[in-house]
Short mmCIF file of C-alpha atoms and ligand atoms in Angstrom, two decimals:
data_model
loop_
_atom_site.label_atom_id
_atom_site.label_comp_id
_atom_site.label_asym_id
_atom_site.label_seq_id
_atom_site.Cartn_x
_atom_site.Cartn_y
_atom_site.Cartn_z
CA UNK A 1228 -15.42 -38.22 12.49
CA UNK A 1229 -13.94 -37.30 9.10
CA UNK A 1230 -17.17 -35.47 8.26
CA UNK A 1231 -17.23 -33.39 11.37
CA UNK A 1232 -13.56 -32.68 10.88
CA UNK A 1233 -14.11 -31.52 7.31
CA UNK A 1234 -17.08 -29.49 8.34
CA UNK A 1235 -14.96 -27.72 10.91
CA UNK A 1236 -12.10 -27.31 8.44
CA UNK A 1237 -14.35 -25.61 5.91
CA UNK A 1238 -14.68 -22.66 8.22
CA UNK A 1239 -10.92 -22.17 8.33
CA UNK A 1240 -9.14 -19.62 6.17
CA UNK A 1241 -6.45 -20.82 3.74
CA UNK A 1242 -3.80 -19.51 6.07
CA UNK A 1243 -5.23 -21.34 9.09
CA UNK A 1244 -5.45 -24.53 7.07
CA UNK A 1245 -1.87 -24.10 5.98
CA UNK A 1246 -0.92 -23.78 9.63
CA UNK A 1247 -2.87 -26.87 10.60
CA UNK A 1248 -1.24 -28.97 7.88
CA UNK A 1249 2.20 -27.73 8.93
CA UNK A 1250 1.54 -28.49 12.58
CA UNK A 1251 0.15 -31.91 11.80
CA UNK A 1252 3.19 -32.69 9.62
CA UNK A 1253 5.44 -31.78 12.54
CA UNK A 1254 3.36 -33.97 14.82
CA UNK A 1255 3.68 -36.98 12.51
CA UNK A 1256 7.43 -36.48 12.29
CA UNK A 1257 7.69 -36.25 16.08
CA UNK A 1258 5.63 -39.40 16.58
CA UNK A 1259 7.77 -41.32 14.11
CA UNK A 1260 11.00 -40.03 15.63
CA UNK A 1261 9.73 -40.95 19.11
CA UNK A 1262 8.81 -44.47 17.88
CA UNK A 1263 5.19 -44.03 18.94
CA UNK A 1264 2.71 -46.96 18.65
CA UNK A 1265 1.75 -47.75 15.04
CA UNK A 1266 -1.96 -46.97 15.39
CA UNK A 1267 -1.16 -43.59 16.88
CA UNK A 1268 1.11 -42.77 13.95
CA UNK A 1269 -1.50 -44.07 11.46
CA UNK A 1270 -4.22 -41.90 12.98
CA UNK A 1271 -1.96 -38.87 12.80
CA UNK A 1272 -1.12 -39.61 9.15
CA UNK A 1273 -4.82 -40.00 8.26
CA UNK A 1274 -5.49 -36.65 9.87
CA UNK A 1275 -2.61 -35.14 7.90
CA UNK A 1276 -3.98 -36.48 4.61
CA UNK A 1277 -7.42 -35.19 5.42
CA UNK A 1278 -6.02 -31.76 6.22
CA UNK A 1279 -4.04 -31.72 2.99
CA UNK A 1280 -7.19 -32.58 1.07
CA UNK A 1281 -9.12 -29.73 2.67
CA UNK A 1282 -6.24 -27.44 1.90
CA UNK A 1283 -6.35 -28.44 -1.72
CA UNK A 1284 -10.12 -28.05 -1.94
CA UNK A 1285 -10.02 -24.61 -0.35
CA UNK A 1286 -7.03 -23.14 -2.16
CA UNK A 1287 -6.92 -25.12 -5.39
CA UNK A 1288 -3.22 -25.68 -4.70
CA UNK A 1289 -1.26 -28.64 -3.39
CA UNK A 1290 0.14 -28.12 0.08
CA UNK A 1291 3.86 -27.37 -0.05
CA UNK A 1292 5.84 -27.18 3.17
CA UNK A 1293 7.17 -23.69 3.81
CA UNK A 1294 5.03 -22.15 1.05
CA UNK A 1295 1.87 -20.55 2.43
CA UNK A 1296 -1.21 -20.30 0.18
CA UNK A 1297 -0.46 -18.40 -2.96
CA UNK A 1298 -2.62 -15.35 -2.52
CA UNK A 1299 -0.89 -14.71 0.78
CA UNK A 1300 2.62 -15.18 -0.41
CA UNK A 1301 4.98 -12.70 -1.78
CA UNK A 1302 7.67 -14.46 -3.69
CA UNK A 1303 9.95 -15.38 -0.82
CA UNK A 1304 13.35 -13.75 -0.88
CA UNK A 1305 15.75 -15.96 -2.73
CA UNK A 1306 13.31 -18.79 -3.31
CA UNK A 1307 11.69 -17.36 -6.42
CA UNK A 1308 11.35 -20.14 -8.93
CA UNK A 1309 10.16 -17.97 -11.76
CA UNK A 1310 13.16 -15.80 -12.52
CA UNK A 1311 11.29 -13.38 -14.76
CA UNK A 1312 8.58 -12.70 -12.17
CA UNK A 1313 8.51 -9.27 -10.58
CA UNK A 1314 9.36 -9.16 -6.92
CA UNK A 1315 7.20 -7.01 -4.66
CA UNK A 1316 7.13 -6.71 -0.90
CA UNK A 1317 6.95 -3.78 1.54
CA UNK A 1318 10.69 -3.24 1.31
CA UNK A 1319 11.68 -4.19 -2.22
CA UNK A 1320 10.38 -3.85 -5.72
CA UNK A 1321 12.23 -5.51 -8.54
CA UNK A 1322 11.42 -5.98 -12.16
CA UNK A 1323 13.53 -6.58 -15.23
CA UNK A 1324 11.04 -4.81 -17.49
CA UNK A 1325 11.66 -1.17 -18.48
CA UNK A 1326 7.91 -0.56 -18.50
CA UNK A 1327 7.86 -1.45 -14.82
CA UNK A 1328 6.00 -4.14 -12.91
CA UNK A 1329 3.37 -6.19 -14.74
CA UNK A 1330 0.32 -5.11 -12.76
CA UNK A 1331 -2.17 -7.46 -14.36
CA UNK A 1332 -0.02 -10.38 -13.25
CA UNK A 1333 0.27 -8.90 -9.78
CA UNK A 1334 -3.53 -8.75 -9.49
CA UNK A 1335 -3.72 -12.45 -10.28
CA UNK A 1336 -0.89 -13.33 -7.93
CA UNK A 1337 -2.19 -11.25 -5.04
CA UNK A 1338 -5.79 -12.31 -5.66
CA UNK A 1339 -7.11 -8.75 -5.73
CA UNK A 1340 -9.51 -7.28 -8.32
CA UNK A 1341 -8.89 -4.89 -11.17
CA UNK A 1342 -10.36 -1.41 -10.95
CA UNK A 1343 -12.24 -1.55 -14.23
CA UNK A 1344 -14.39 0.94 -16.11
CA UNK A 1345 -17.53 -0.37 -14.44
CA UNK A 1346 -16.17 0.31 -10.98
CA UNK A 1347 -14.91 3.76 -11.98
CA UNK A 1348 -18.34 4.59 -13.42
CA UNK A 1349 -19.93 3.40 -10.24
CA UNK A 1350 -17.70 5.65 -8.13
CA UNK A 1351 -18.66 8.52 -10.42
CA UNK A 1352 -22.38 7.79 -9.99
CA UNK A 1353 -22.11 7.37 -6.22
CA UNK A 1354 -20.18 10.59 -5.66
CA UNK A 1355 -21.49 12.72 -8.53
CA UNK A 1356 -17.88 13.75 -9.19
CA UNK A 1357 -15.57 13.27 -12.15
CA UNK A 1358 -13.22 10.41 -11.23
CA UNK A 1359 -9.77 11.54 -10.13
CA UNK A 1360 -7.05 11.33 -12.80
CA UNK A 1361 -5.41 8.54 -10.75
CA UNK A 1362 -8.54 6.47 -11.44
CA UNK A 1363 -8.94 7.60 -15.05
CA UNK A 1364 -5.31 6.66 -15.77
CA UNK A 1365 -5.08 3.35 -13.94
CA UNK A 1366 -2.68 4.69 -11.29
CA UNK A 1367 -4.99 3.22 -8.67
CA UNK A 1368 -5.46 -0.04 -10.52
CA UNK A 1369 -6.47 -2.75 -8.06
CA UNK A 1370 -8.87 -3.12 -5.14
CA UNK A 1371 -10.38 -5.41 -2.57
CA UNK A 1372 -14.08 -5.03 -1.72
CA UNK A 1373 -14.53 -1.51 -3.09
CA UNK A 1374 -17.96 -2.58 -4.33
CA UNK A 1375 -18.94 -3.34 -0.72
CA UNK A 1376 -17.92 0.16 0.34
CA UNK A 1377 -20.09 1.55 -2.46
CA UNK A 1378 -23.04 -0.71 -1.58
CA UNK A 1379 -22.91 0.54 1.98
CA UNK A 1380 -22.36 4.14 0.94
CA UNK A 1381 -25.38 4.04 -1.37
CA UNK A 1382 -27.37 2.79 1.61
CA UNK A 1383 -26.23 5.80 3.63
CA UNK A 1384 -23.76 3.82 5.67
CA UNK A 1385 -20.56 5.68 6.32
CA UNK A 1386 -16.99 4.40 6.34
CA UNK A 1387 -13.58 5.85 7.05
CA UNK A 1388 -10.28 6.15 5.24
CA UNK A 1389 -6.98 4.93 6.66
CA UNK A 1390 -3.54 5.37 5.16
CA UNK A 1391 -0.04 5.92 6.47
CA UNK A 1392 3.60 6.71 6.03
CA UNK A 1393 6.83 5.43 7.48
CA UNK A 1394 8.78 8.57 8.44
CA UNK A 1395 12.29 7.40 7.58
CA UNK A 1396 13.71 10.84 6.84
CA UNK A 1397 12.82 14.45 6.23
CA UNK A 1398 13.24 13.97 2.52
CA UNK A 1399 9.91 13.33 0.87
CA UNK A 1400 9.57 13.18 -2.88
CA UNK A 1401 6.59 13.75 -5.14
CA UNK A 1402 5.91 10.00 -5.33
CA UNK A 1403 5.24 9.91 -1.59
CA UNK A 1404 2.30 12.24 -2.09
CA UNK A 1405 0.35 9.99 -4.48
CA UNK A 1406 -1.62 8.13 -1.83
CA UNK A 1407 -2.26 11.34 0.12
CA UNK A 1408 -3.41 13.34 -2.91
CA UNK A 1409 -5.81 10.50 -3.59
CA UNK A 1410 -6.89 10.20 0.05
CA UNK A 1411 -7.73 13.90 0.05
CA UNK A 1412 -9.89 13.47 -3.02
CA UNK A 1413 -11.67 10.46 -1.51
CA UNK A 1414 -12.21 12.36 1.72
CA UNK A 1415 -13.76 15.23 -0.19
CA UNK A 1416 -16.02 13.31 -2.54
CA UNK A 1417 -17.29 10.84 0.07
CA UNK A 1418 -17.12 13.23 3.03
CA UNK A 1419 -15.64 10.73 5.50
CA UNK A 1420 -13.02 10.76 8.27
CA UNK A 1421 -9.40 10.13 7.35
CA UNK A 1422 -6.86 8.57 9.68
CA UNK A 1423 -3.15 8.73 8.92
CA UNK A 1424 -0.72 6.46 10.76
CA UNK A 1425 2.90 7.59 11.01
CA UNK A 1426 4.89 4.45 11.75
CA UNK A 1427 7.86 5.99 13.53
CA UNK A 1428 8.14 2.74 15.52
CA UNK A 1429 8.54 0.82 12.26
CA UNK A 1430 11.32 3.10 11.11
CA UNK A 1431 13.05 2.84 14.49
CA UNK A 1432 12.92 -0.95 14.19
CA UNK A 1433 14.09 -1.14 10.59
CA UNK A 1434 16.56 1.72 10.31
CA UNK A 1435 19.47 3.09 12.23
CA UNK A 1436 17.45 5.77 14.01
CA UNK A 1437 16.73 6.74 17.62
CA UNK A 1438 13.10 6.80 18.73
CA UNK A 1439 13.43 10.58 19.22
CA UNK A 1440 14.65 11.09 15.68
CA UNK A 1441 11.91 8.88 14.23
CA UNK A 1442 9.27 10.84 16.15
CA UNK A 1443 10.78 14.11 14.95
CA UNK A 1444 10.60 12.91 11.33
CA UNK A 1445 6.99 11.91 11.91
CA UNK A 1446 6.13 15.47 12.92
CA UNK A 1447 8.13 16.95 10.04
CA UNK A 1448 6.49 14.61 7.52
CA UNK A 1449 3.10 15.48 9.00
CA UNK A 1450 3.66 19.03 7.74
CA UNK A 1451 4.09 17.79 4.18
CA UNK A 1452 0.94 15.72 4.51
CA UNK A 1453 -1.08 18.55 6.02
CA UNK A 1454 0.11 20.71 3.11
CA UNK A 1455 -1.90 18.39 0.82
CA UNK A 1456 -4.91 20.27 2.17
CA UNK A 1457 -6.66 17.92 4.60
CA UNK A 1458 -9.56 19.28 6.58
CA UNK A 1459 -8.51 19.49 10.24
CA UNK A 1460 -12.04 18.70 11.39
CA UNK A 1461 -12.09 15.46 9.44
CA UNK A 1462 -8.53 14.20 9.76
CA UNK A 1463 -6.58 12.54 12.56
CA UNK A 1464 -2.83 12.04 12.13
CA UNK A 1465 -0.97 10.02 14.73
CA UNK A 1466 2.52 8.80 15.54
CA UNK A 1467 2.64 5.20 16.78
CA UNK A 1468 5.25 6.07 19.42
CA UNK A 1469 2.96 8.76 20.74
CA UNK A 1470 -0.64 7.56 20.33
CA UNK A 1471 -0.45 3.84 21.10
CA UNK A 1472 0.26 4.27 24.78
CA UNK A 1473 -2.58 6.74 25.28
CA UNK A 1474 -5.41 5.05 23.39
CA UNK A 1475 -7.86 2.85 25.22
CA UNK A 1476 -8.73 0.90 22.08
CA UNK A 1477 -5.63 0.52 19.96
CA UNK A 1478 -3.59 -1.92 22.03
CA UNK A 1479 -6.56 -4.23 22.48
CA UNK A 1480 -6.76 -4.63 18.72
CA UNK A 1481 -3.01 -5.17 18.48
CA UNK A 1482 -3.12 -8.11 20.89
CA UNK A 1483 -6.19 -9.54 19.19
CA UNK A 1484 -4.30 -9.59 15.91
CA UNK A 1485 -1.16 -10.91 17.60
CA UNK A 1486 -3.06 -13.82 19.10
CA UNK A 1487 -4.29 -14.92 15.68
CA UNK A 1488 -1.13 -14.74 13.60
CA UNK A 1489 1.73 -17.19 14.09
CA UNK A 1490 5.45 -16.72 13.53
CA UNK A 1491 5.20 -19.17 10.63
CA UNK A 1492 2.58 -17.00 9.00
CA UNK A 1493 4.54 -13.75 9.17
CA UNK A 1494 7.63 -15.61 7.97
CA UNK A 1495 5.62 -16.72 4.95
CA UNK A 1496 4.04 -13.34 4.28
CA UNK A 1497 6.91 -10.96 5.04
CA UNK A 1498 9.99 -13.15 4.71
CA UNK A 1499 11.06 -12.65 8.35
CA UNK A 1500 13.68 -15.05 9.64
CA UNK A 1501 14.55 -16.50 13.03
CA UNK A 1502 17.15 -13.81 13.53
CA UNK A 1503 14.85 -10.82 13.00
CA UNK A 1504 14.12 -8.96 16.22
CA UNK A 1505 10.73 -9.58 17.78
CA UNK A 1506 9.84 -5.93 17.22
CA UNK A 1507 9.76 -6.53 13.48
CA UNK A 1508 7.96 -9.82 13.86
CA UNK A 1509 5.10 -8.24 15.78
CA UNK A 1510 5.00 -4.96 13.85
CA UNK A 1511 2.43 -6.12 11.25
CA UNK A 1512 -0.18 -6.17 14.04
CA UNK A 1513 0.48 -2.47 14.62
CA UNK A 1514 -0.11 -1.59 10.97
CA UNK A 1515 -3.21 -3.79 11.00
CA UNK A 1516 -4.89 -2.23 14.05
CA UNK A 1517 -5.97 1.11 12.47
CA UNK A 1518 -8.11 -0.94 10.05
CA UNK A 1519 -10.55 -1.41 12.95
CA UNK A 1520 -12.68 1.50 14.10
CA UNK A 1521 -12.44 0.41 17.75
CA UNK A 1522 -8.79 1.55 17.69
CA UNK A 1523 -10.18 5.11 17.68
CA UNK A 1524 -12.97 5.24 20.26
CA UNK A 1525 -12.85 9.04 20.37
CA UNK A 1526 -13.73 9.26 16.67
CA UNK A 1527 -16.18 6.38 16.32
CA UNK A 1528 -17.89 6.68 19.67
CA UNK A 1529 -16.61 3.23 20.65
CA UNK A 1530 -18.26 1.54 17.63
CA UNK A 1531 -16.25 -1.36 16.33
CA UNK A 1532 -18.02 -2.11 13.05
CA UNK A 1533 -17.38 0.99 10.93
CA UNK A 1534 -15.93 -0.12 7.60
CA UNK A 1535 -12.45 0.97 6.66
CA UNK A 1536 -11.09 1.79 3.20
CA UNK A 1537 -7.31 1.89 2.74
CA UNK A 1538 -5.74 3.68 -0.23
CA UNK A 1539 -2.11 2.51 -0.42
CA UNK A 1540 0.72 1.41 -2.67
CA UNK A 1541 0.39 -2.22 -3.75
CA UNK A 1542 3.59 -3.01 -1.80
CA UNK A 1543 1.64 -2.54 1.45
CA UNK A 1544 -0.90 -5.21 0.53
CA UNK A 1545 0.83 -8.00 2.54
CA UNK A 1546 -0.06 -6.20 5.77
CA UNK A 1547 -3.67 -6.00 4.78
CA UNK A 1548 -3.97 -9.51 3.39
CA UNK A 1549 -2.93 -10.57 6.85
CA UNK A 1550 -5.40 -8.13 8.42
CA UNK A 1551 -8.27 -9.36 6.24
CA UNK A 1552 -7.44 -12.94 7.08
CA UNK A 1553 -7.57 -12.21 10.81
CA UNK A 1554 -10.58 -9.84 10.86
CA UNK A 1555 -13.44 -12.39 10.77
CA UNK A 1556 -11.71 -14.45 13.44
CA UNK A 1557 -11.69 -11.53 15.86
CA UNK A 1558 -15.24 -10.58 14.87
CA UNK A 1559 -14.39 -7.36 13.04
CA UNK A 1560 -15.05 -6.19 9.46
CA UNK A 1561 -12.34 -6.70 6.84
CA UNK A 1562 -10.84 -3.46 5.55
CA UNK A 1563 -11.35 -2.68 1.85
CA UNK A 1564 -8.39 -1.55 -0.24
CA UNK A 1565 -7.45 0.58 -3.22
CA UNK A 1566 -3.96 -0.14 -4.56
CA UNK A 1567 -1.72 2.18 -6.54
CA UNK A 1568 1.15 1.40 -8.90
CA UNK A 1569 4.71 2.28 -7.95
CA UNK A 1570 6.08 5.69 -8.65
CA UNK A 1571 9.06 5.24 -10.98
CA UNK A 1572 12.54 6.58 -10.27
CA UNK A 1573 13.81 9.22 -12.69
CA UNK A 1574 16.34 6.69 -13.99
CA UNK A 1575 13.62 4.31 -15.15
CA UNK A 1576 10.77 2.14 -13.96
CA UNK A 1577 12.98 -0.82 -13.12
CA UNK A 1578 15.41 1.04 -10.91
CA UNK A 1579 14.89 1.52 -7.26
CA UNK A 1580 13.97 4.93 -6.00
CA UNK A 1581 15.82 5.90 -2.91
CA UNK A 1582 15.29 8.79 -0.56
CA UNK A 1583 19.05 8.91 -0.03
CA UNK A 1584 19.74 9.51 -3.72
CA UNK A 1585 18.67 13.08 -4.48
CA UNK A 1586 18.80 12.41 -8.21
CA UNK A 1587 16.37 9.51 -8.13
CA UNK A 1588 13.30 11.69 -7.91
CA UNK A 1589 11.94 15.21 -7.51
CA UNK A 1590 11.91 16.15 -3.84
CA UNK A 1591 9.39 18.40 -2.19
CA UNK A 1592 12.22 20.75 -1.23
CA UNK A 1593 13.70 21.08 -4.74
CA UNK A 1594 14.07 24.54 -6.26
CA UNK A 1595 12.74 25.25 -9.78
CA UNK A 1596 16.31 25.12 -11.04
CA UNK A 1597 16.99 21.74 -9.40
CA UNK A 1598 13.80 20.37 -10.91
CA UNK A 1599 14.85 21.51 -14.36
CA UNK A 1600 18.39 20.15 -14.08
CA UNK A 1601 17.31 16.80 -12.66
CA UNK A 1602 14.72 16.19 -15.34
CA UNK A 1603 16.99 17.25 -18.17
CA UNK A 1604 19.94 15.27 -16.85
CA UNK A 1605 18.40 12.18 -15.27
CA UNK A 1606 14.89 11.45 -16.55
CA UNK A 1607 15.16 8.23 -18.54
CA UNK A 1608 14.15 8.88 -22.12
CA UNK A 1609 12.17 6.68 -24.47
CA UNK A 1610 13.37 8.84 -27.34
CA UNK A 1611 15.79 7.85 -30.08
CA UNK A 1612 19.54 8.49 -30.15
CA UNK A 1613 19.49 11.12 -32.88
CA UNK A 1614 16.92 13.66 -34.00
CA UNK A 1615 16.77 12.03 -37.44
CA UNK A 1616 15.99 8.62 -35.97
CA UNK A 1617 13.50 10.10 -33.54
CA UNK A 1618 11.63 11.89 -36.32
CA UNK A 1619 11.65 8.69 -38.35
CA UNK A 1620 10.74 6.08 -35.72
CA UNK A 1621 9.20 8.09 -32.90
CA UNK A 1622 9.64 7.80 -29.12
CA UNK A 1623 8.40 5.15 -26.69
CA UNK A 1624 6.05 6.50 -24.02
CA UNK A 1625 5.91 3.14 -22.24
CA UNK A 1626 9.45 3.47 -20.95
CA UNK A 1627 9.83 7.26 -20.96
CA UNK A 1628 9.92 8.51 -17.37
CA UNK A 1629 8.99 12.11 -18.25
CA UNK A 1630 5.85 10.81 -19.89
CA UNK A 1631 5.13 8.54 -16.91
CA UNK A 1632 5.49 11.46 -14.50
CA UNK A 1633 3.10 13.48 -16.67
CA UNK A 1634 0.47 10.74 -16.35
CA UNK A 1635 0.69 11.26 -12.59
CA UNK A 1636 0.71 15.06 -12.53
CA UNK A 1637 -0.76 16.57 -15.70
CA UNK A 1638 -4.47 17.03 -15.10
CA UNK A 1639 -5.59 17.66 -18.70
CA UNK A 1640 -6.48 14.36 -20.42
CA UNK A 1641 -6.60 15.84 -23.93
CA UNK A 1642 -3.21 17.45 -23.57
CA UNK A 1643 -1.72 14.19 -22.30
CA UNK A 1644 -3.13 12.30 -25.26
CA UNK A 1645 -1.79 14.90 -27.70
CA UNK A 1646 1.65 14.65 -26.15
CA UNK A 1647 1.55 10.88 -26.39
CA UNK A 1648 0.65 10.94 -30.06
CA UNK A 1649 3.17 13.62 -30.92
CA UNK A 1650 5.96 11.83 -29.04
CA UNK A 1651 5.13 8.44 -30.49
CA UNK A 1652 5.05 9.82 -34.02
CA UNK A 1653 8.38 11.57 -33.61
CA UNK A 1654 6.93 15.04 -34.00
CA UNK A 1655 7.75 15.88 -30.36
CA UNK A 1656 11.36 15.53 -29.18
CA UNK A 1657 12.53 14.33 -25.76
CA UNK A 1658 13.75 17.81 -24.81
CA UNK A 1659 10.32 19.21 -25.63
CA UNK A 1660 8.53 16.55 -23.60
CA UNK A 1661 10.86 17.22 -20.69
CA UNK A 1662 10.05 20.90 -20.93
CA UNK A 1663 6.35 20.14 -20.48
CA UNK A 1664 7.15 18.06 -17.39
CA UNK A 1665 9.41 20.76 -15.95
CA UNK A 1666 6.67 23.34 -16.45
CA UNK A 1667 4.16 21.02 -14.76
CA UNK A 1668 6.27 20.13 -11.73
CA UNK A 1669 7.85 23.50 -10.98
CA UNK A 1670 4.53 25.17 -10.06
CA UNK A 1671 3.27 22.00 -8.34
CA UNK A 1672 6.29 21.79 -6.03
CA UNK A 1673 6.41 25.57 -5.46
CA UNK A 1674 2.74 25.60 -4.44
CA UNK A 1675 3.38 22.71 -2.07
CA UNK A 1676 6.30 24.58 -0.49
CA UNK A 1677 4.16 27.69 -0.14
CA UNK A 1678 1.43 25.75 1.69
CA UNK A 1679 3.93 23.88 3.85
CA UNK A 1680 5.46 27.16 5.01
CA UNK A 1681 2.10 28.12 6.51
CA UNK A 1682 1.89 24.97 8.64
CA UNK A 1683 2.93 25.73 12.20
CA UNK A 1684 3.97 23.32 14.96
CA UNK A 1685 0.72 24.27 16.67
CA UNK A 1686 -1.30 23.05 13.66
CA UNK A 1687 0.61 19.78 13.60
CA UNK A 1688 -0.20 19.36 17.26
CA UNK A 1689 -3.90 19.92 16.58
CA UNK A 1690 -4.01 17.37 13.77
CA UNK A 1691 -2.22 14.92 16.05
CA UNK A 1692 -4.43 15.39 19.11
CA UNK A 1693 -6.83 12.48 19.73
CA UNK A 1694 -10.30 14.00 19.48
CA UNK A 1695 -13.75 13.63 18.03
CA UNK A 1696 -13.98 14.65 14.37
CA UNK A 1697 -16.83 16.43 12.58
CA UNK A 1698 -18.86 13.22 12.24
CA UNK A 1699 -21.37 11.60 14.57
CA UNK A 1700 -21.15 7.85 14.85
N1 LIG B 2609 4.44 0.89 6.31
C1 LIG B 2609 4.13 2.10 5.58
C2 LIG B 2609 5.43 2.72 5.07
O1 LIG B 2609 6.51 2.31 5.39
C3 LIG B 2609 3.37 3.10 6.39
C4 LIG B 2609 1.92 2.74 6.64
C5 LIG B 2609 1.34 2.47 7.85
C6 LIG B 2609 0.89 2.65 5.68
N2 LIG B 2609 0.04 2.23 7.72
C7 LIG B 2609 -0.30 2.33 6.40
C8 LIG B 2609 0.83 2.83 4.29
C9 LIG B 2609 -1.53 2.17 5.75
C10 LIG B 2609 -0.41 2.67 3.65
C11 LIG B 2609 -1.57 2.35 4.38
O2 LIG B 2609 5.39 3.67 4.33
#
């Protein structure tokens, strides 16, 4: 009996095992409380011990009540035992380090893989293109199963890209574009479909917004995304509030995910509590569903096994750890992921960037003058207090926000390296470094505004119409 039990348990994921141990623990407690016969209690306890053992063998960790397996957990709000650890979840990012979050540690904690030189070289060989600066500079730094995507691609098997945005306001800043700039590059070099989810439902649930307003923001934000230059024949953008009710495939995937994730699991992964509304509790299934090609029958000709690759900020990983855990149990492929670092606020990498604070970043609507003033006034400097000291000791690029922004937006590697050396040696002053950033961002933002102006409501409607794309599946 124990053997067959263990054999069965081996096929369970860490999260399922965690669930089983928790349930069994509850059962034992109930039996004891109900003064059940001794042999019944003993049998239940033996089962509990056996489950705990399987849990330990599978995860390498001791079972702890209320603490789901480590690679699925984000430090739970308030229960963090390691004070110095960074805190990362879809809604909060906290670190006490001026350099920002320790990404190597995050890779270990999340159980993802580092995007190393080998992988970057492989992407270069597969696509025949110079790797994007976000890859060259470690801005996309972590992945799950990217090698599988490349294996398949080299064998002429296609895949699709999925990413998204929560339209919480009209105000988008340059940091919001990172994943879309990268998605555009991936779409071009691999020549694959791209699907963009606008989670207006999420923003309605989390913020003080009407559904109408959230939908309006979705359409406004879509213009900023389209202005990144996506090919209309290869890109589908949708609003949850709009598309979900009309698709014949999407809702089926939502309920499949919902059936396989318990309240305990989402509590563990997302920190939900008993008093969160059920809309929030079930939302993760809605962000999971686009990872499966059968959610878009019009694009994939009803095929359900087309692999998905998701470029996103590392803060979105909890959704996709859950998705990857569920996928094999509903007979669908796990999505692969490419994770980016956080975009720092002007005030420094450990402060929170907020769309409601116009000084915390450069917005896509800023004028050249606003850009200049904001950078000069607010960009946290790694320079020294006086010119004499700066010349003598040099500046610190690791904490200097102007330098960090340049790593995101300055294309020329040699120039970036020169700036780094000159700043570190003290030859280049903070004001001079800021000037380079201002001269990089002013034309970038102006060009974005110019392209956005050309985007009509009619074009938005076309991008958002469910349809076949320029690919045969
Ligand atoms: N939840 C994300 C946000 O608030 C939006 C989103 C939906 C997303 N699906 C995604 C982000 C897929 C990255 C990848 O911004």
